[in-house]
Amino acid sequence: MKTVYIHGATASERSFAFIQKSTRTKDPIYLNYDKESLAKDNLEEMYAILEDIDGPFVIVAHSLGGVYATYLQSEFGTAIQGVVSLATPFNGSELASWGSIFNPHYQLFKDISPNSSFICNSKKLSIQCPWIQVVTTVGDVPWINGTNDGIVTRSSMMCRDDIDYTEIDRNHYEVVLSKRVVDIIIKRLYK
């Protein structure tokens, strides 16, 4: 089975180095995207990459990568055997809403804001494969309304009722460096 990694906003495939090495995945597929491009354009590129590769796939996604994964699992159906998302803001990021006040032309802020069409449409897609969301519980910053991991609110990470949740005492960025996350991935995806 092939493993597809989708990084978080402003990150790259390098953010999965610990997980990839620890899970010993062979020939991983990294779906990198351009934070300056429209989310729909990034999705089209991801669709094109996966169309050219025989499934089945499992997806490991961090943060915004998990929102992209909702679209991919809807598009590819049974070819996606499972997803582990890490600190994904399924209900968008209030931090992006604040950021768009200071930089209204930054496309990433537009796409990940709670009322964006990208976020709203992703919530309309039903999850069709086994999915576990790792909820990060450390890193609370006061300028984000609600309990948060320094970037994403707990309520945004836990707003879906069609996936499983597990909590981990890491912040938004530490989650990709956790042995416990590696164990979750192995247990859920590589049985």
C-alpha positions as a Markdown table, in Angstrom:
| # | Residue | x | y | z |
|---|---|---|---|---|
| 1 | Met | 0.0 | 0.0 | 0.0 |
| 2 | Lys | 1.3 | 3.5 | -0.8 |
| 3 | Thr | 1.5 | 6.3 | 1.7 |
| 4 | Val | 0.6 | 9.8 | 0.7 |
| 5 | Tyr | 1.8 | 12.7 | 2.9 |
| 6 | Ile | 0.3 | 16.1 | 2.8 |
| 7 | His | 2.0 | 18.8 | 4.8 |
| 8 | Gly | 0.6 | 21.7 | 6.7 |
| 9 | Ala | 0.5 | 25.4 | 5.5 |
| 10 | Thr | 3.9 | 27.0 | 5.1 |
| 11 | Ala | 5.6 | 23.6 | 5.6 |
| 12 | Ser | 7.0 | 21.1 | 3.2 |
| 13 | Glu | 7.5 | 17.4 | 2.9 |
| 14 | Arg | 10.5 | 17.7 | 5.2 |
| 15 | Ser | 8.1 | 18.1 | 8.1 |
| 16 | Phe | 7.3 | 14.3 | 7.8 |
| 17 | Ala | 11.0 | 13.2 | 8.0 |
| 18 | Phe | 10.6 | 11.7 | 11.5 |
| 19 | Ile | 7.3 | 10.0 | 10.7 |
| 20 | Gln | 8.4 | 8.7 | 7.4 |
| 21 | Lys | 11.7 | 7.3 | 8.8 |
| 22 | Ser | 9.9 | 5.8 | 11.8 |
| 23 | Thr | 7.2 | 4.1 | 9.8 |
| 24 | Arg | 9.7 | 2.9 | 7.2 |
| 25 | Thr | 7.4 | 3.7 | 4.3 |
| 26 | Lys | 8.8 | 2.8 | 1.0 |
| 27 | Asp | 8.5 | 5.2 | -1.9 |
| 28 | Pro | 6.3 | 7.8 | -0.1 |
| 29 | Ile | 4.2 | 10.2 | -2.2 |
| 30 | Tyr | 4.4 | 13.8 | -1.1 |
| 31 | Leu | 1.6 | 16.1 | -2.2 |
| 32 | Asn | 3.3 | 19.4 | -1.9 |
| 33 | Tyr | 1.3 | 22.5 | -2.7 |
| 34 | Asp | 1.8 | 26.2 | -3.2 |
| 35 | Lys | 0.6 | 28.4 | -0.4 |
| 36 | Glu | 0.2 | 31.3 | -2.8 |
| 37 | Ser | -2.1 | 29.3 | -5.2 |
| 38 | Leu | -5.8 | 29.0 | -4.8 |
| 39 | Ala | -6.8 | 25.8 | -2.9 |
| 40 | Lys | -8.8 | 24.6 | -5.8 |
| 41 | Asp | -5.7 | 24.8 | -8.1 |
| 42 | Asn | -3.7 | 22.9 | -5.5 |
| 43 | Leu | -6.4 | 20.2 | -5.4 |
| 44 | Glu | -6.4 | 19.8 | -9.2 |
| 45 | Glu | -2.6 | 19.2 | -9.1 |
| 46 | Met | -3.1 | 16.6 | -6.3 |
| 47 | Tyr | -5.8 | 14.9 | -8.2 |
| 48 | Ala | -3.6 | 14.7 | -11.3 |
| 49 | Ile | -0.7 | 13.2 | -9.3 |
| 50 | Leu | -2.8 | 10.5 | -7.7 |
| 51 | Glu | -4.7 | 9.6 | -10.9 |
| 52 | Asp | -1.3 | 8.6 | -12.4 |
| 53 | Ile | -0.5 | 6.2 | -9.5 |
| 54 | Asp | -2.2 | 2.9 | -8.8 |
| 55 | Gly | -3.9 | 2.7 | -5.4 |
| 56 | Pro | -4.6 | 1.8 | -2.7 |
| 57 | Phe | -3.4 | 4.7 | -0.6 |
| 58 | Val | -3.2 | 5.7 | 3.0 |
| 59 | Ile | -2.9 | 9.4 | 3.8 |
| 60 | Val | -1.0 | 11.1 | 6.6 |
| 61 | Ala | -1.8 | 14.8 | 6.7 |
| 62 | His | -0.8 | 17.6 | 9.0 |
| 63 | Ser | -3.0 | 20.7 | 9.6 |
| 64 | Leu | -4.2 | 22.1 | 6.3 |
| 65 | Gly | -3.2 | 18.9 | 4.6 |
| 66 | Gly | -6.1 | 17.2 | 6.4 |
| 67 | Val | -8.6 | 19.5 | 4.8 |
| 68 | Tyr | -7.1 | 18.6 | 1.4 |
| 69 | Ala | -7.4 | 15.0 | 2.4 |
| 70 | Thr | -11.2 | 15.4 | 2.8 |
| 71 | Tyr | -11.4 | 16.3 | -0.8 |
| 72 | Leu | -9.1 | 13.5 | -2.0 |
| 73 | Gln | -10.9 | 10.8 | -0.1 |
| 74 | Ser | -14.2 | 12.0 | -1.6 |
| 75 | Glu | -12.7 | 12.0 | -5.1 |
| 76 | Phe | -10.8 | 8.7 | -4.9 |
| 77 | Gly | -13.3 | 6.6 | -2.8 |
| 78 | Thr | -12.1 | 3.1 | -2.0 |
| 79 | Ala | -8.6 | 3.8 | -3.3 |
| 80 | Ile | -8.1 | 5.7 | 0.0 |
| 81 | Gln | -7.9 | 3.0 | 2.6 |
| 82 | Gly | -7.5 | 5.3 | 5.6 |
| 83 | Val | -6.4 | 8.7 | 6.9 |
| 84 | Val | -4.5 | 9.9 | 9.9 |
| 85 | Ser | -4.8 | 13.7 | 10.2 |
| 86 | Leu | -2.7 | 15.7 | 12.7 |
| 87 | Ala | -4.1 | 18.9 | 14.2 |
| 88 | Thr | -6.3 | 19.6 | 11.1 |
| 89 | Pro | -8.5 | 22.7 | 11.4 |
| 90 | Phe | -11.7 | 21.2 | 9.9 |
| 91 | Asn | -13.6 | 24.3 | 10.8 |
| 92 | Gly | -10.9 | 26.7 | 9.6 |
| 93 | Ser | -8.4 | 28.8 | 11.4 |
| 94 | Glu | -9.4 | 31.9 | 13.4 |
| 95 | Leu | -5.7 | 32.8 | 13.3 |
| 96 | Ala | -6.0 | 33.1 | 9.5 |
| 97 | Ser | -9.0 | 35.4 | 9.9 |
| 98 | Trp | -6.8 | 37.7 | 12.1 |
| 99 | Gly | -3.9 | 37.4 | 9.6 |
| 100 | Ser | -6.1 | 38.4 | 6.7 |
| 101 | Ile | -6.7 | 41.7 | 8.4 |
| 102 | Phe | -3.0 | 42.5 | 8.2 |
| 103 | Asn | -2.4 | 40.8 | 4.9 |
| 104 | Pro | -5.7 | 40.7 | 2.9 |
| 105 | His | -4.1 | 39.5 | -0.3 |
| 106 | Tyr | -2.4 | 36.4 | 1.2 |
| 107 | Gln | -4.2 | 33.5 | -0.5 |
| 108 | Leu | -3.5 | 31.0 | 2.3 |
| 109 | Phe | -5.3 | 33.2 | 4.8 |
| 110 | Lys | -8.3 | 33.4 | 2.5 |
| 111 | Asp | -8.5 | 29.7 | 1.9 |
| 112 | Ile | -8.2 | 28.6 | 5.5 |
| 113 | Ser | -10.5 | 31.2 | 7.2 |
| 114 | Pro | -13.6 | 29.6 | 8.8 |
| 115 | Asn | -16.0 | 31.1 | 6.2 |
| 116 | Ser | -14.0 | 30.4 | 3.1 |
| 117 | Ser | -15.6 | 28.2 | 0.4 |
| 118 | Phe | -12.7 | 25.8 | 0.7 |
| 119 | Ile | -13.4 | 25.1 | 4.4 |
| 120 | Cys | -17.2 | 25.3 | 4.1 |
| 121 | Asn | -17.3 | 22.9 | 1.1 |
| 122 | Ser | -14.9 | 20.4 | 2.8 |
| 123 | Lys | -17.4 | 20.1 | 5.7 |
| 124 | Lys | -20.1 | 19.1 | 3.3 |
| 125 | Leu | -18.1 | 16.0 | 2.2 |
| 126 | Ser | -18.8 | 12.8 | 4.1 |
| 127 | Ile | -15.8 | 10.8 | 5.2 |
| 128 | Gln | -15.8 | 7.5 | 3.4 |
| 129 | Cys | -12.8 | 5.7 | 4.9 |
| 130 | Pro | -11.4 | 5.0 | 8.4 |
| 131 | Trp | -10.1 | 8.3 | 9.7 |
| 132 | Ile | -8.5 | 9.3 | 12.9 |
| 133 | Gln | -7.7 | 12.9 | 13.9 |
| 134 | Val | -4.9 | 13.5 | 16.3 |
| 135 | Val | -6.0 | 16.5 | 18.4 |
| 136 | Thr | -3.1 | 18.5 | 19.9 |
| 137 | Thr | -3.7 | 19.8 | 23.4 |
| 138 | Val | -0.6 | 21.9 | 24.3 |
| 139 | Gly | 0.4 | 25.4 | 23.3 |
| 140 | Asp | -2.6 | 27.6 | 24.2 |
| 141 | Val | -2.1 | 31.2 | 23.2 |
| 142 | Pro | -4.4 | 34.0 | 24.5 |
| 143 | Trp | -5.1 | 35.8 | 21.3 |
| 144 | Ile | -6.9 | 32.8 | 19.8 |
| 145 | Asn | -10.4 | 32.5 | 21.1 |
| 146 | Gly | -10.9 | 29.1 | 22.7 |
| 147 | Thr | -8.6 | 26.3 | 23.8 |
| 148 | Asn | -5.9 | 25.9 | 21.1 |
| 149 | Asp | -2.6 | 24.3 | 20.3 |
| 150 | Gly | -0.9 | 27.6 | 19.4 |
| 151 | Ile | -2.4 | 27.7 | 15.9 |
| 152 | Val | -5.7 | 25.8 | 15.7 |
| 153 | Thr | -8.6 | 25.7 | 18.2 |
| 154 | Arg | -9.7 | 22.4 | 19.7 |
| 155 | Ser | -13.2 | 23.1 | 18.5 |
| 156 | Ser | -12.0 | 23.4 | 14.9 |
| 157 | Met | -10.0 | 20.2 | 15.3 |
| 158 | Met | -13.0 | 18.3 | 16.7 |
| 159 | Cys | -16.0 | 19.7 | 14.7 |
| 160 | Arg | -16.6 | 16.6 | 12.5 |
| 161 | Asp | -18.8 | 13.7 | 13.7 |
| 162 | Asp | -17.7 | 11.2 | 11.1 |
| 163 | Ile | -14.2 | 10.6 | 12.2 |
| 164 | Asp | -12.4 | 9.2 | 15.3 |
| 165 | Tyr | -10.4 | 11.4 | 17.7 |
| 166 | Thr | -7.4 | 10.8 | 19.9 |
| 167 | Glu | -5.6 | 13.5 | 22.0 |
| 168 | Ile | -1.9 | 14.0 | 22.4 |
| 169 | Asp | -0.1 | 16.4 | 24.6 |
| 170 | Arg | 1.9 | 18.2 | 21.9 |
| 171 | Asn | 1.5 | 21.5 | 20.2 |
| 172 | His | 0.7 | 22.2 | 16.6 |
| 173 | Tyr | 4.2 | 21.6 | 15.3 |
| 174 | Glu | 5.5 | 19.0 | 17.8 |
| 175 | Val | 2.9 | 16.5 | 16.7 |
| 176 | Val | 5.0 | 15.5 | 13.6 |
| 177 | Leu | 7.9 | 14.6 | 15.9 |
| 178 | Ser | 6.0 | 12.3 | 18.3 |
| 179 | Lys | 6.7 | 8.6 | 18.7 |
| 180 | Arg | 3.1 | 8.2 | 19.9 |
| 181 | Val | 1.8 | 9.6 | 16.6 |
| 182 | Val | 4.0 | 7.1 | 14.7 |
| 183 | Asp | 2.5 | 4.3 | 16.8 |
| 184 | Ile | -1.0 | 5.6 | 15.9 |
| 185 | Ile | -0.2 | 5.7 | 12.2 |
| 186 | Ile | 1.3 | 2.2 | 12.3 |
| 187 | Lys | -1.6 | 0.8 | 14.2 |
| 188 | Arg | -4.3 | 2.5 | 12.1 |
| 189 | Leu | -2.8 | 2.3 | 8.7 |
| 190 | Tyr | -0.3 | -0.5 | 8.4 |
| 191 | Lys | -2.1 | -3.4 | 10.2 |
